mmCIF file of C-alpha atoms in Angstrom:
data_model
loop_
_atom_site.group_PDB
_atom_site.id
_atom_site.type_symbol
_atom_site.label_atom_id
_atom_site.label_comp_id
_atom_site.label_asym_id
_atom_site.label_seq_id
_atom_site.Cartn_x
_atom_site.Cartn_y
_atom_site.Cartn_z
ATOM 1 C CA MET A 29 14.167 -10.727 1.797
ATOM 2 C CA LEU A 30 12.250 -13.098 -0.475
ATOM 3 C CA SER A 31 8.582 -13.986 -0.005
ATOM 4 C CA PHE A 32 6.911 -16.998 -1.577
ATOM 5 C CA TYR A 33 3.546 -17.395 -3.261
ATOM 6 C CA VAL A 34 2.610 -21.065 -3.791
ATOM 7 C CA HIS A 35 -0.114 -21.685 -6.374
ATOM 8 C CA ILE A 36 -2.322 -24.735 -5.864
ATOM 9 C CA PRO A 37 -4.357 -25.017 -9.103
ATOM 10 C CA TYR A 38 -6.964 -27.570 -8.033
ATOM 11 C CA CYS A 39 -10.637 -26.961 -7.192
ATOM 12 C CA ILE A 40 -13.579 -29.270 -6.533
ATOM 13 C CA LYS A 41 -15.454 -27.349 -9.243
ATOM 14 C CA ARG A 42 -14.922 -24.146 -11.170
ATOM 15 C CA CYS A 43 -17.076 -21.294 -9.894
ATOM 16 C CA GLY A 44 -19.108 -19.527 -12.562
ATOM 17 C CA TYR A 45 -17.312 -16.177 -12.202
ATOM 18 C CA CYS A 46 -13.753 -17.529 -11.943
ATOM 19 C CA ASP A 47 -11.094 -17.067 -14.614
ATOM 20 C CA PHE A 48 -8.110 -17.899 -12.398
ATOM 21 C CA ASN A 49 -5.627 -20.570 -13.433
ATOM 22 C CA THR A 50 -7.557 -23.373 -11.753
ATOM 23 C CA TYR A 51 -8.718 -26.822 -12.785
ATOM 24 C CA ALA A 52 -11.642 -29.014 -11.751
ATOM 25 C CA PRO A 53 -11.296 -32.832 -11.636
ATOM 26 C CA ASN A 54 -12.901 -33.212 -15.077
ATOM 27 C CA GLU A 55 -10.186 -30.907 -16.508
ATOM 28 C CA VAL A 56 -7.024 -32.034 -14.706
ATOM 29 C CA ALA A 57 -6.742 -34.770 -12.105
ATOM 30 C CA LYS A 58 -4.957 -33.797 -8.905
ATOM 31 C CA ASP A 59 -1.475 -35.249 -9.321
ATOM 32 C CA SER A 60 0.108 -36.814 -6.260
ATOM 33 C CA SER A 61 3.526 -35.757 -7.563
ATOM 34 C CA PHE A 62 2.535 -32.083 -7.810
ATOM 35 C CA ILE A 63 4.235 -31.264 -4.512
ATOM 36 C CA ASP A 64 7.441 -32.793 -5.894
ATOM 37 C CA SER A 65 7.235 -30.316 -8.781
ATOM 38 C CA LEU A 66 6.800 -27.377 -6.397
ATOM 39 C CA MET A 67 9.806 -28.534 -4.415
ATOM 40 C CA ALA A 68 11.837 -28.837 -7.602
ATOM 41 C CA GLU A 69 11.053 -25.208 -8.392
ATOM 42 C CA VAL A 70 12.252 -24.235 -4.919
ATOM 43 C CA SER A 71 15.678 -25.424 -6.063
ATOM 44 C CA PHE A 72 15.620 -22.793 -8.831
ATOM 45 C CA ALA A 73 14.631 -20.123 -6.295
ATOM 46 C CA ALA A 74 17.497 -21.191 -4.034
ATOM 47 C CA ARG A 75 19.917 -19.643 -6.523
ATOM 48 C CA THR A 76 18.841 -16.150 -5.462
ATOM 49 C CA GLN A 77 21.130 -14.216 -3.148
ATOM 50 C CA THR A 78 18.677 -13.806 -0.293
ATOM 51 C CA SER A 79 18.771 -15.127 3.238
ATOM 52 C CA GLN A 80 15.411 -14.553 4.910
ATOM 53 C CA VAL A 81 11.767 -15.304 4.132
ATOM 54 C CA PRO A 82 9.203 -12.989 5.784
ATOM 55 C CA THR A 83 5.985 -14.433 4.263
ATOM 56 C CA ILE A 84 4.649 -17.544 2.515
ATOM 57 C CA PHE A 85 1.200 -17.614 0.919
ATOM 58 C CA PHE A 86 -0.603 -20.723 -0.333
ATOM 59 C CA GLY A 87 -3.208 -19.567 -2.858
ATOM 60 C CA GLY A 88 -5.194 -21.039 -5.675
ATOM 61 C CA GLY A 89 -7.328 -22.751 -6.544
ATOM 62 C CA THR A 90 -8.107 -24.380 -3.243
ATOM 63 C CA PRO A 91 -4.983 -25.042 -1.157
ATOM 64 C CA SER A 92 -7.109 -26.685 1.544
ATOM 65 C CA LEU A 93 -7.652 -29.588 -0.877
ATOM 66 C CA MET A 94 -4.016 -30.486 -0.185
ATOM 67 C CA SER A 95 -3.183 -32.282 3.026
ATOM 68 C CA ALA A 96 -1.258 -30.503 5.749
ATOM 69 C CA ASP A 97 1.586 -32.972 5.310
ATOM 70 C CA GLU A 98 1.861 -32.110 1.597
ATOM 71 C CA LEU A 99 2.004 -28.368 2.250
ATOM 72 C CA GLY A 100 4.322 -29.029 5.165
ATOM 73 C CA ARG A 101 6.870 -30.542 2.783
ATOM 74 C CA VAL A 102 7.041 -27.239 0.887
ATOM 75 C CA ILE A 103 7.381 -25.196 4.084
ATOM 76 C CA GLY A 104 10.035 -27.597 5.350
ATOM 77 C CA LEU A 105 12.160 -27.268 2.215
ATOM 78 C CA ILE A 106 11.926 -23.466 2.258
ATOM 79 C CA LYS A 107 13.055 -23.555 5.902
ATOM 80 C CA GLN A 108 16.022 -25.708 4.876
ATOM 81 C CA ARG A 109 17.137 -23.298 2.159
ATOM 82 C CA TRP A 110 16.391 -19.993 3.894
ATOM 83 C CA GLU A 111 15.900 -18.595 7.356
ATOM 84 C CA LEU A 112 12.285 -17.807 8.136
ATOM 85 C CA THR A 113 11.973 -14.536 10.033
ATOM 86 C CA ALA A 114 10.872 -14.896 13.644
ATOM 87 C CA ASP A 115 7.450 -13.476 12.758
ATOM 88 C CA CYS A 116 7.131 -15.159 9.355
ATOM 89 C CA GLU A 117 3.508 -14.965 8.179
ATOM 90 C CA ILE A 118 2.364 -18.225 6.542
ATOM 91 C CA THR A 119 -1.114 -17.959 5.026
ATOM 92 C CA MET A 120 -3.390 -20.555 3.469
ATOM 93 C CA GLU A 121 -6.502 -19.769 1.471
ATOM 94 C CA ALA A 122 -9.302 -22.171 2.333
ATOM 95 C CA ASN A 123 -12.771 -23.182 1.240
ATOM 96 C CA PRO A 124 -15.076 -23.607 4.269
ATOM 97 C CA ASP A 125 -16.182 -27.054 3.059
ATOM 98 C CA SER A 126 -12.714 -28.507 2.447
ATOM 99 C CA LEU A 127 -10.805 -27.325 5.504
ATOM 100 C CA ASN A 128 -10.317 -30.462 7.604
ATOM 101 C CA ASN A 129 -7.832 -31.455 10.292
ATOM 102 C CA ILE A 130 -7.229 -27.801 11.106
ATOM 103 C CA PRO A 131 -4.860 -28.457 14.055
ATOM 104 C CA ARG A 132 -2.437 -30.231 11.714
ATOM 105 C CA TYR A 133 -2.196 -27.173 9.441
ATOM 106 C CA ARG A 134 -1.275 -25.138 12.499
ATOM 107 C CA GLU A 135 1.346 -27.712 13.476
ATOM 108 C CA ILE A 136 3.194 -27.460 10.145
ATOM 109 C CA GLY A 137 3.597 -23.704 10.601
ATOM 110 C CA ILE A 138 0.600 -22.102 8.911
ATOM 111 C CA ASN A 139 -0.420 -19.219 11.178
ATOM 112 C CA ARG A 140 -2.953 -17.298 9.076
ATOM 113 C CA LEU A 141 -6.127 -18.430 7.319
ATOM 114 C CA SER A 142 -7.940 -16.614 4.511
ATOM 115 C CA ILE A 143 -11.397 -18.159 4.199
ATOM 116 C CA GLY A 144 -13.433 -17.843 1.011
ATOM 117 C CA MET A 145 -16.768 -16.812 2.487
ATOM 118 C CA GLN A 146 -17.880 -14.567 -0.444
ATOM 119 C CA SER A 147 -21.414 -14.134 0.937
ATOM 120 C CA ALA A 148 -23.662 -15.173 3.817
ATOM 121 C CA ASP A 149 -26.679 -15.297 1.514
ATOM 122 C CA PRO A 150 -27.453 -18.672 -0.132
ATOM 123 C CA ASN A 151 -29.066 -16.978 -3.144
ATOM 124 C CA VAL A 152 -25.992 -14.856 -3.800
ATOM 125 C CA LEU A 153 -23.745 -17.907 -3.445
ATOM 126 C CA LYS A 154 -25.940 -19.680 -5.990
ATOM 127 C CA VAL A 155 -25.416 -16.900 -8.539
ATOM 128 C CA LEU A 156 -21.671 -17.103 -7.887
ATOM 129 C CA ASP A 157 -21.870 -20.869 -8.385
ATOM 130 C CA ARG A 158 -20.233 -21.431 -5.006
ATOM 131 C CA THR A 159 -20.678 -24.864 -3.463
ATOM 132 C CA HIS A 160 -20.079 -24.277 0.239
ATOM 133 C CA ASN A 161 -22.709 -24.097 2.964
ATOM 134 C CA PRO A 162 -22.603 -20.564 4.445
ATOM 135 C CA ASP A 163 -23.172 -21.992 7.934
ATOM 136 C CA ASN A 164 -19.821 -23.757 7.683
ATOM 137 C CA VAL A 165 -17.901 -20.481 7.804
ATOM 138 C CA GLU A 166 -18.608 -19.866 11.476
ATOM 139 C CA LYS A 167 -17.937 -23.524 12.299
ATOM 140 C CA VAL A 168 -14.546 -23.413 10.560
ATOM 141 C CA ILE A 169 -13.581 -20.171 12.289
ATOM 142 C CA THR A 170 -14.477 -21.641 15.695
ATOM 143 C CA LYS A 171 -12.410 -24.761 14.985
ATOM 144 C CA ALA A 172 -9.510 -22.630 13.766
ATOM 145 C CA ARG A 173 -9.509 -20.553 16.934
ATOM 146 C CA ASP A 174 -9.615 -23.727 19.017
ATOM 147 C CA ALA A 175 -6.555 -24.919 17.078
ATOM 148 C CA GLY A 176 -4.634 -21.747 17.953
ATOM 149 C CA PHE A 177 -5.229 -19.576 14.896
ATOM 150 C CA GLU A 178 -5.441 -15.928 15.912
ATOM 151 C CA ASN A 179 -4.977 -14.388 12.466
ATOM 152 C CA ILE A 180 -8.112 -15.137 10.423
ATOM 153 C CA SER A 181 -9.494 -13.286 7.407
ATOM 154 C CA VAL A 182 -12.520 -13.801 5.169
ATOM 155 C CA ASP A 183 -12.923 -12.834 1.520
ATOM 156 C CA LEU A 184 -16.206 -11.305 0.368
ATOM 157 C CA ILE A 185 -17.538 -10.408 -3.098
ATOM 158 C CA TYR A 186 -20.016 -7.579 -3.713
ATOM 159 C CA GLY A 187 -21.920 -6.329 -6.726
ATOM 160 C CA VAL A 188 -23.287 -9.778 -7.565
ATOM 161 C CA PRO A 189 -26.218 -9.653 -10.038
ATOM 162 C CA GLY A 190 -29.480 -9.524 -8.115
ATOM 163 C CA GLU A 191 -27.806 -8.800 -4.773
ATOM 164 C CA THR A 192 -29.410 -5.948 -2.836
ATOM 165 C CA LEU A 193 -27.672 -3.435 -0.605
ATOM 166 C CA GLU A 194 -29.525 -4.963 2.347
ATOM 167 C CA GLN A 195 -28.243 -8.445 1.520
ATOM 168 C CA TRP A 196 -24.712 -7.129 1.231
ATOM 169 C CA GLU A 197 -24.855 -5.259 4.526
ATOM 170 C CA SER A 198 -26.184 -8.413 6.183
ATOM 171 C CA THR A 199 -23.246 -10.395 4.796
ATOM 172 C CA VAL A 200 -20.718 -7.833 6.062
ATOM 173 C CA LYS A 201 -22.331 -7.701 9.501
ATOM 174 C CA THR A 202 -22.306 -11.504 9.665
ATOM 175 C CA ALA A 203 -18.603 -11.597 8.795
ATOM 176 C CA LEU A 204 -17.711 -8.863 11.275
ATOM 177 C CA GLY A 205 -19.694 -10.733 13.908
ATOM 178 C CA TYR A 206 -17.097 -13.501 13.788
ATOM 179 C CA GLY A 207 -14.592 -11.197 15.498
ATOM 180 C CA LEU A 208 -12.090 -11.245 12.643
ATOM 181 C CA ASN A 209 -8.919 -9.178 12.513
ATOM 182 C CA HIS A 210 -9.002 -8.858 8.708
ATOM 183 C CA LEU A 211 -11.596 -8.523 5.978
ATOM 184 C CA SER A 212 -11.224 -8.441 2.194
ATOM 185 C CA ALA A 213 -14.049 -7.291 -0.076
ATOM 186 C CA TYR A 214 -13.785 -7.335 -3.865
ATOM 187 C CA SER A 215 -16.162 -6.020 -6.489
ATOM 188 C CA LEU A 216 -17.343 -8.734 -8.841
ATOM 189 C CA ILE A 217 -15.730 -8.480 -12.257
ATOM 190 C CA VAL A 218 -17.462 -10.352 -15.051
ATOM 191 C CA GLU A 219 -14.576 -11.921 -16.934
ATOM 192 C CA PRO A 220 -15.019 -12.906 -20.611
ATOM 193 C CA ASN A 221 -15.706 -16.553 -21.434
ATOM 194 C CA THR A 222 -16.718 -17.484 -17.904
ATOM 195 C CA LYS A 223 -19.971 -19.268 -17.152
ATOM 196 C CA LEU A 224 -21.302 -16.084 -15.540
ATOM 197 C CA ALA A 225 -20.412 -13.955 -18.575
ATOM 198 C CA ASN A 226 -22.222 -16.405 -20.842
ATOM 199 C CA GLN A 227 -25.295 -16.388 -18.593
ATOM 200 C CA ILE A 228 -25.380 -12.580 -18.724
ATOM 201 C CA SER A 229 -24.948 -12.504 -22.498
ATOM 202 C CA ARG A 230 -27.878 -14.900 -22.854
ATOM 203 C CA GLY A 231 -30.028 -12.700 -20.615
ATOM 204 C CA GLU A 232 -30.373 -15.373 -17.917
ATOM 205 C CA ILE A 233 -28.758 -13.106 -15.297
ATOM 206 C CA SER A 234 -28.723 -9.318 -15.126
ATOM 207 C CA LYS A 235 -25.553 -7.277 -15.438
ATOM 208 C CA PRO A 236 -23.927 -5.977 -12.225
ATOM 209 C CA ASP A 237 -25.019 -2.450 -11.301
ATOM 210 C CA ASP A 238 -21.934 -0.218 -10.989
ATOM 211 C CA ASP A 239 -23.730 2.469 -8.970
ATOM 212 C CA LEU A 240 -25.037 -0.117 -6.521
ATOM 213 C CA ALA A 241 -21.561 -1.659 -6.258
ATOM 214 C CA ALA A 242 -20.212 1.778 -5.285
ATOM 215 C CA GLU A 243 -22.816 2.004 -2.518
ATOM 216 C CA MET A 244 -21.807 -1.450 -1.364
ATOM 217 C CA TYR A 245 -18.157 -0.429 -1.168
ATOM 218 C CA LEU A 246 -18.970 2.591 0.965
ATOM 219 C CA ALA A 247 -21.143 0.379 3.171
ATOM 220 C CA VAL A 248 -18.417 -2.189 3.876
ATOM 221 C CA ASP A 249 -15.929 0.606 4.551
ATOM 222 C CA GLU A 250 -18.244 2.211 7.089
ATOM 223 C CA LEU A 251 -19.189 -1.063 8.775
ATOM 224 C CA ALA A 252 -15.615 -2.351 9.005
ATOM 225 C CA THR A 253 -14.339 0.969 10.348
ATOM 226 C CA SER A 254 -17.059 0.921 13.010
ATOM 227 C CA LYS A 255 -15.652 -2.423 14.205
ATOM 228 C CA ASN A 256 -12.108 -1.032 14.478
ATOM 229 C CA LEU A 257 -11.026 -2.547 11.170
ATOM 230 C CA PRO A 258 -9.803 0.520 9.255
ATOM 231 C CA TRP A 259 -8.921 0.290 5.589
ATOM 232 C CA TYR A 260 -5.249 -0.113 4.744
ATOM 233 C CA GLU A 261 -5.645 -0.980 1.052
ATOM 234 C CA LEU A 262 -8.481 -0.374 -1.393
ATOM 235 C CA SER A 263 -10.083 -3.772 -0.820
ATOM 236 C CA ASN A 264 -8.766 -4.679 2.624
ATOM 237 C CA TRP A 265 -9.515 -3.709 6.203
ATOM 238 C CA GLY A 266 -8.004 -4.546 9.568
ATOM 239 C CA GLU A 267 -4.605 -5.970 10.529
ATOM 240 C CA PRO A 268 -2.540 -5.706 7.328
ATOM 241 C CA ALA A 269 -1.755 -8.984 5.586
ATOM 242 C CA ARG A 270 2.013 -8.683 5.341
ATOM 243 C CA HIS A 271 2.267 -10.932 2.301
ATOM 244 C CA ASN A 272 -0.073 -8.691 0.323
ATOM 245 C CA LEU A 273 1.980 -5.673 1.330
ATOM 246 C CA VAL A 274 4.913 -7.359 -0.417
ATOM 247 C CA TYR A 275 3.013 -6.930 -3.711
ATOM 248 C CA TRP A 276 1.770 -3.398 -3.079
ATOM 249 C CA ARG A 277 5.200 -2.211 -1.946
ATOM 250 C CA ASN A 278 6.811 -3.954 -4.934
ATOM 251 C CA LYS A 279 9.124 -6.117 -2.856
ATOM 252 C CA ASN A 280 10.646 -9.405 -4.014
ATOM 253 C CA TRP A 281 8.621 -12.598 -4.217
ATOM 254 C CA TRP A 282 8.895 -15.937 -5.970
ATOM 255 C CA GLY A 283 5.737 -17.532 -7.330
ATOM 256 C CA LEU A 284 5.868 -21.319 -7.200
ATOM 257 C CA GLY A 285 3.431 -23.312 -9.308
ATOM 258 C CA PRO A 286 1.734 -23.248 -12.730
ATOM 259 C CA GLY A 287 0.960 -19.755 -13.952
ATOM 260 C CA ALA A 288 2.514 -18.148 -10.877
ATOM 261 C CA HIS A 289 4.119 -14.706 -11.284
ATOM 262 C CA SER A 290 7.347 -13.563 -9.645
ATOM 263 C CA HIS A 291 9.264 -10.323 -9.117
ATOM 264 C CA LEU A 292 12.924 -9.954 -8.237
ATOM 265 C CA ASP A 293 14.763 -6.617 -8.333
ATOM 266 C CA GLY A 294 12.831 -5.154 -11.252
ATOM 267 C CA VAL A 295 12.530 -8.381 -13.249
ATOM 268 C CA ARG A 296 9.147 -10.072 -13.597
ATOM 269 C CA TRP A 297 8.439 -13.538 -14.955
ATOM 270 C CA TRP A 298 5.617 -16.039 -15.044
ATOM 271 C CA ASN A 299 5.382 -19.795 -15.313
ATOM 272 C CA VAL A 300 3.668 -21.965 -17.897
ATOM 273 C CA LYS A 301 -0.005 -22.204 -16.964
ATOM 274 C CA HIS A 302 -0.969 -25.856 -17.343
ATOM 275 C CA PRO A 303 -0.094 -28.106 -14.379
ATOM 276 C CA ASN A 304 0.974 -30.988 -16.635
ATOM 277 C CA LYS A 305 3.350 -28.798 -18.669
ATOM 278 C CA TYR A 306 4.671 -27.278 -15.443
ATOM 279 C CA SER A 307 5.457 -30.706 -13.994
ATOM 280 C CA GLU A 308 6.938 -31.955 -17.271
ATOM 281 C CA LYS A 309 9.438 -29.108 -17.387
ATOM 282 C CA LEU A 310 10.569 -29.599 -13.814
ATOM 283 C CA ALA A 311 10.825 -33.379 -14.244
ATOM 284 C CA ALA A 312 13.239 -32.610 -17.103
ATOM 285 C CA PHE A 313 15.218 -30.251 -14.810
ATOM 286 C CA GLU A 314 14.060 -27.253 -16.842
ATOM 287 C CA SER A 315 12.819 -23.928 -15.522
ATOM 288 C CA PRO A 316 8.997 -23.684 -15.708
ATOM 289 C CA MET A 317 9.262 -20.028 -16.753
ATOM 290 C CA GLN A 318 7.132 -19.100 -19.743
ATOM 291 C CA ASP A 319 8.335 -15.519 -20.238
ATOM 292 C CA ARG A 320 9.941 -12.578 -18.459
ATOM 293 C CA GLU A 321 10.244 -8.793 -18.650
ATOM 294 C CA VAL A 322 12.749 -6.308 -17.300
ATOM 295 C CA LEU A 323 11.069 -3.167 -16.021
ATOM 296 C CA GLY A 324 12.470 0.121 -17.296
ATOM 297 C CA ASP A 325 12.484 3.392 -15.375
ATOM 298 C CA GLN A 326 9.122 4.454 -16.822
ATOM 299 C CA GLU A 327 7.463 1.140 -15.945
ATOM 300 C CA LYS A 328 8.845 1.325 -12.411
ATOM 301 C CA HIS A 329 7.580 4.898 -12.082
ATOM 302 C CA GLU A 330 4.084 3.977 -13.240
ATOM 303 C CA GLU A 331 3.935 0.884 -11.049
ATOM 304 C CA ARG A 332 4.952 2.898 -7.998
ATOM 305 C CA ILE A 333 2.025 5.252 -8.581
ATOM 306 C CA MET A 334 -0.485 2.457 -9.231
ATOM 307 C CA LEU A 335 0.565 0.467 -6.179
ATOM 308 C CA GLN A 336 1.259 3.178 -3.595
ATOM 309 C CA ILE A 337 -1.993 5.023 -4.134
ATOM 310 C CA ARG A 338 -3.899 1.837 -3.240
ATOM 311 C CA LEU A 339 -2.532 2.034 0.289
ATOM 312 C CA ARG A 340 -3.673 4.082 3.255
ATOM 313 C CA GLU A 341 -0.098 5.344 3.613
ATOM 314 C CA GLY A 342 -0.598 6.950 0.221
ATOM 315 C CA LEU A 343 1.488 8.066 -2.737
ATOM 316 C CA SER A 344 4.689 9.743 -1.578
ATOM 317 C CA ASP A 345 7.178 12.207 -3.074
ATOM 318 C CA LEU A 346 4.599 14.137 -5.043
ATOM 319 C CA THR A 347 5.861 16.339 -7.858
ATOM 320 C CA PRO A 348 4.430 19.795 -8.625
ATOM 321 C CA GLU A 349 2.767 18.338 -11.719
ATOM 322 C CA GLN A 350 1.106 15.598 -9.673
ATOM 323 C CA LEU A 351 -0.060 18.083 -7.057
ATOM 324 C CA LYS A 352 -1.660 20.116 -9.854
ATOM 325 C CA VAL A 353 -3.561 17.023 -11.074
ATOM 326 C CA LEU A 354 -4.675 16.096 -7.579
ATOM 327 C CA ALA A 355 -5.946 19.620 -6.941
ATOM 328 C CA ASN A 356 -8.799 18.736 -9.293
ATOM 329 C CA TYR A 357 -9.988 16.156 -6.749
ATOM 330 C CA PRO A 358 -10.406 18.099 -3.483
ATOM 331 C CA ASN A 359 -13.064 15.718 -2.134
ATOM 332 C CA ASP A 360 -11.314 12.548 -3.272
ATOM 333 C CA VAL A 361 -7.699 13.025 -2.216
ATOM 334 C CA GLU A 362 -6.119 14.341 0.964
ATOM 335 C CA ILE A 363 -2.589 15.723 0.825
ATOM 336 C CA ILE A 364 -0.846 14.805 4.078
ATOM 337 C CA GLU A 365 2.851 15.656 4.422
ATOM 338 C CA ASN A 366 3.371 15.455 0.651
ATOM 339 C CA ARG A 367 1.485 12.173 0.433
ATOM 340 C CA ALA A 368 -1.720 11.655 -1.516
ATOM 341 C CA VAL A 369 -4.246 9.608 0.467
ATOM 342 C CA LEU A 370 -7.555 8.620 -1.104
ATOM 343 C CA THR A 371 -10.818 9.397 0.672
ATOM 344 C CA PRO A 372 -13.696 6.883 0.412
ATOM 345 C CA SER A 373 -15.032 8.635 -2.685
ATOM 346 C CA GLY A 374 -11.514 8.769 -4.118
ATOM 347 C CA ARG A 375 -11.121 5.031 -3.716
ATOM 348 C CA LEU A 376 -14.145 4.598 -5.963
ATOM 349 C CA ILE A 377 -12.366 6.429 -8.790
ATOM 350 C CA ALA A 378 -8.794 5.356 -8.047
ATOM 351 C CA ASP A 379 -8.224 4.062 -11.578
ATOM 352 C CA ARG A 380 -9.233 7.417 -13.084
ATOM 353 C CA ILE A 381 -6.903 9.317 -10.754
ATOM 354 C CA VAL A 382 -4.012 6.949 -11.548
ATOM 355 C CA ARG A 383 -4.540 7.423 -15.286
ATOM 356 C CA GLU A 384 -4.250 11.195 -14.906
ATOM 357 C CA LEU A 385 -1.150 10.921 -12.734
ATOM 358 C CA ILE A 386 0.731 8.770 -15.224
#
């Protein structure tokens, strides 16, 4: 099995908190030949000895800035080179303001949408430097359902400077009111050299409150669970996104696009980051790979711990030494049939527990 992640690096504007490999029009113009470059990289992936594709994920950036026909070319070529499983999950991330002609995306095979809602509060969106109208989220979801999309998720961000617990709970309740089958909620991380980091350093915006962010996490967990969307991964609730499980279970995937990361049988590699350099290499029939690493036994062991413990199914095959460490966290970890499963409080300190285990 080989899954695909397809990185679309273009955005209408760069959000103040973002440090992803994305480019606004004043940085890099959207190249009409970019899809040709992605398809050229598919030819490199076709050398792998795999036959089926269970998931495809278009991320970014803003994939919904690309037309359905452009993304359809990539899906079509993958279908030519491999067999898509009967239940192949094909996801597209989307900005509520740029998702147009929704029925056509469904026609090309996309069957799951991940909508960047982030917040229902205009003031919070302003701090995040998001451009979309929060009212458009519900409109887009309604149009998507009318077009036949049954698998719809929204992404939320909590712990935004100035955001109150009441504002956050209102956002979560608004999102759950859309009748979704999946919800993602991520704590805001202030990345160095971003617009937000500079605003905080200048004292224009307050720092995020870690204690308040912890309360917000517990709140979304409780609210989502009450709507029959149980957690299955630290930041995700509801019907599991099968593509994301590929990462957390350390399966094989190929990352197409500038800066995209890949993993195949214990070997990881990543592409050159700039879209122009990426396209130049492929136009010259060269691999866009920037570097690679082969994971040793110790790296594989540590990755298994870091990834498995994020999941509701928990960390399996516990050793006596690990059980001794986990005994120090009776309120944070449940031991179920030799599996360590984090409680809500344990999920708040997952990184600390992982450090002690490895």
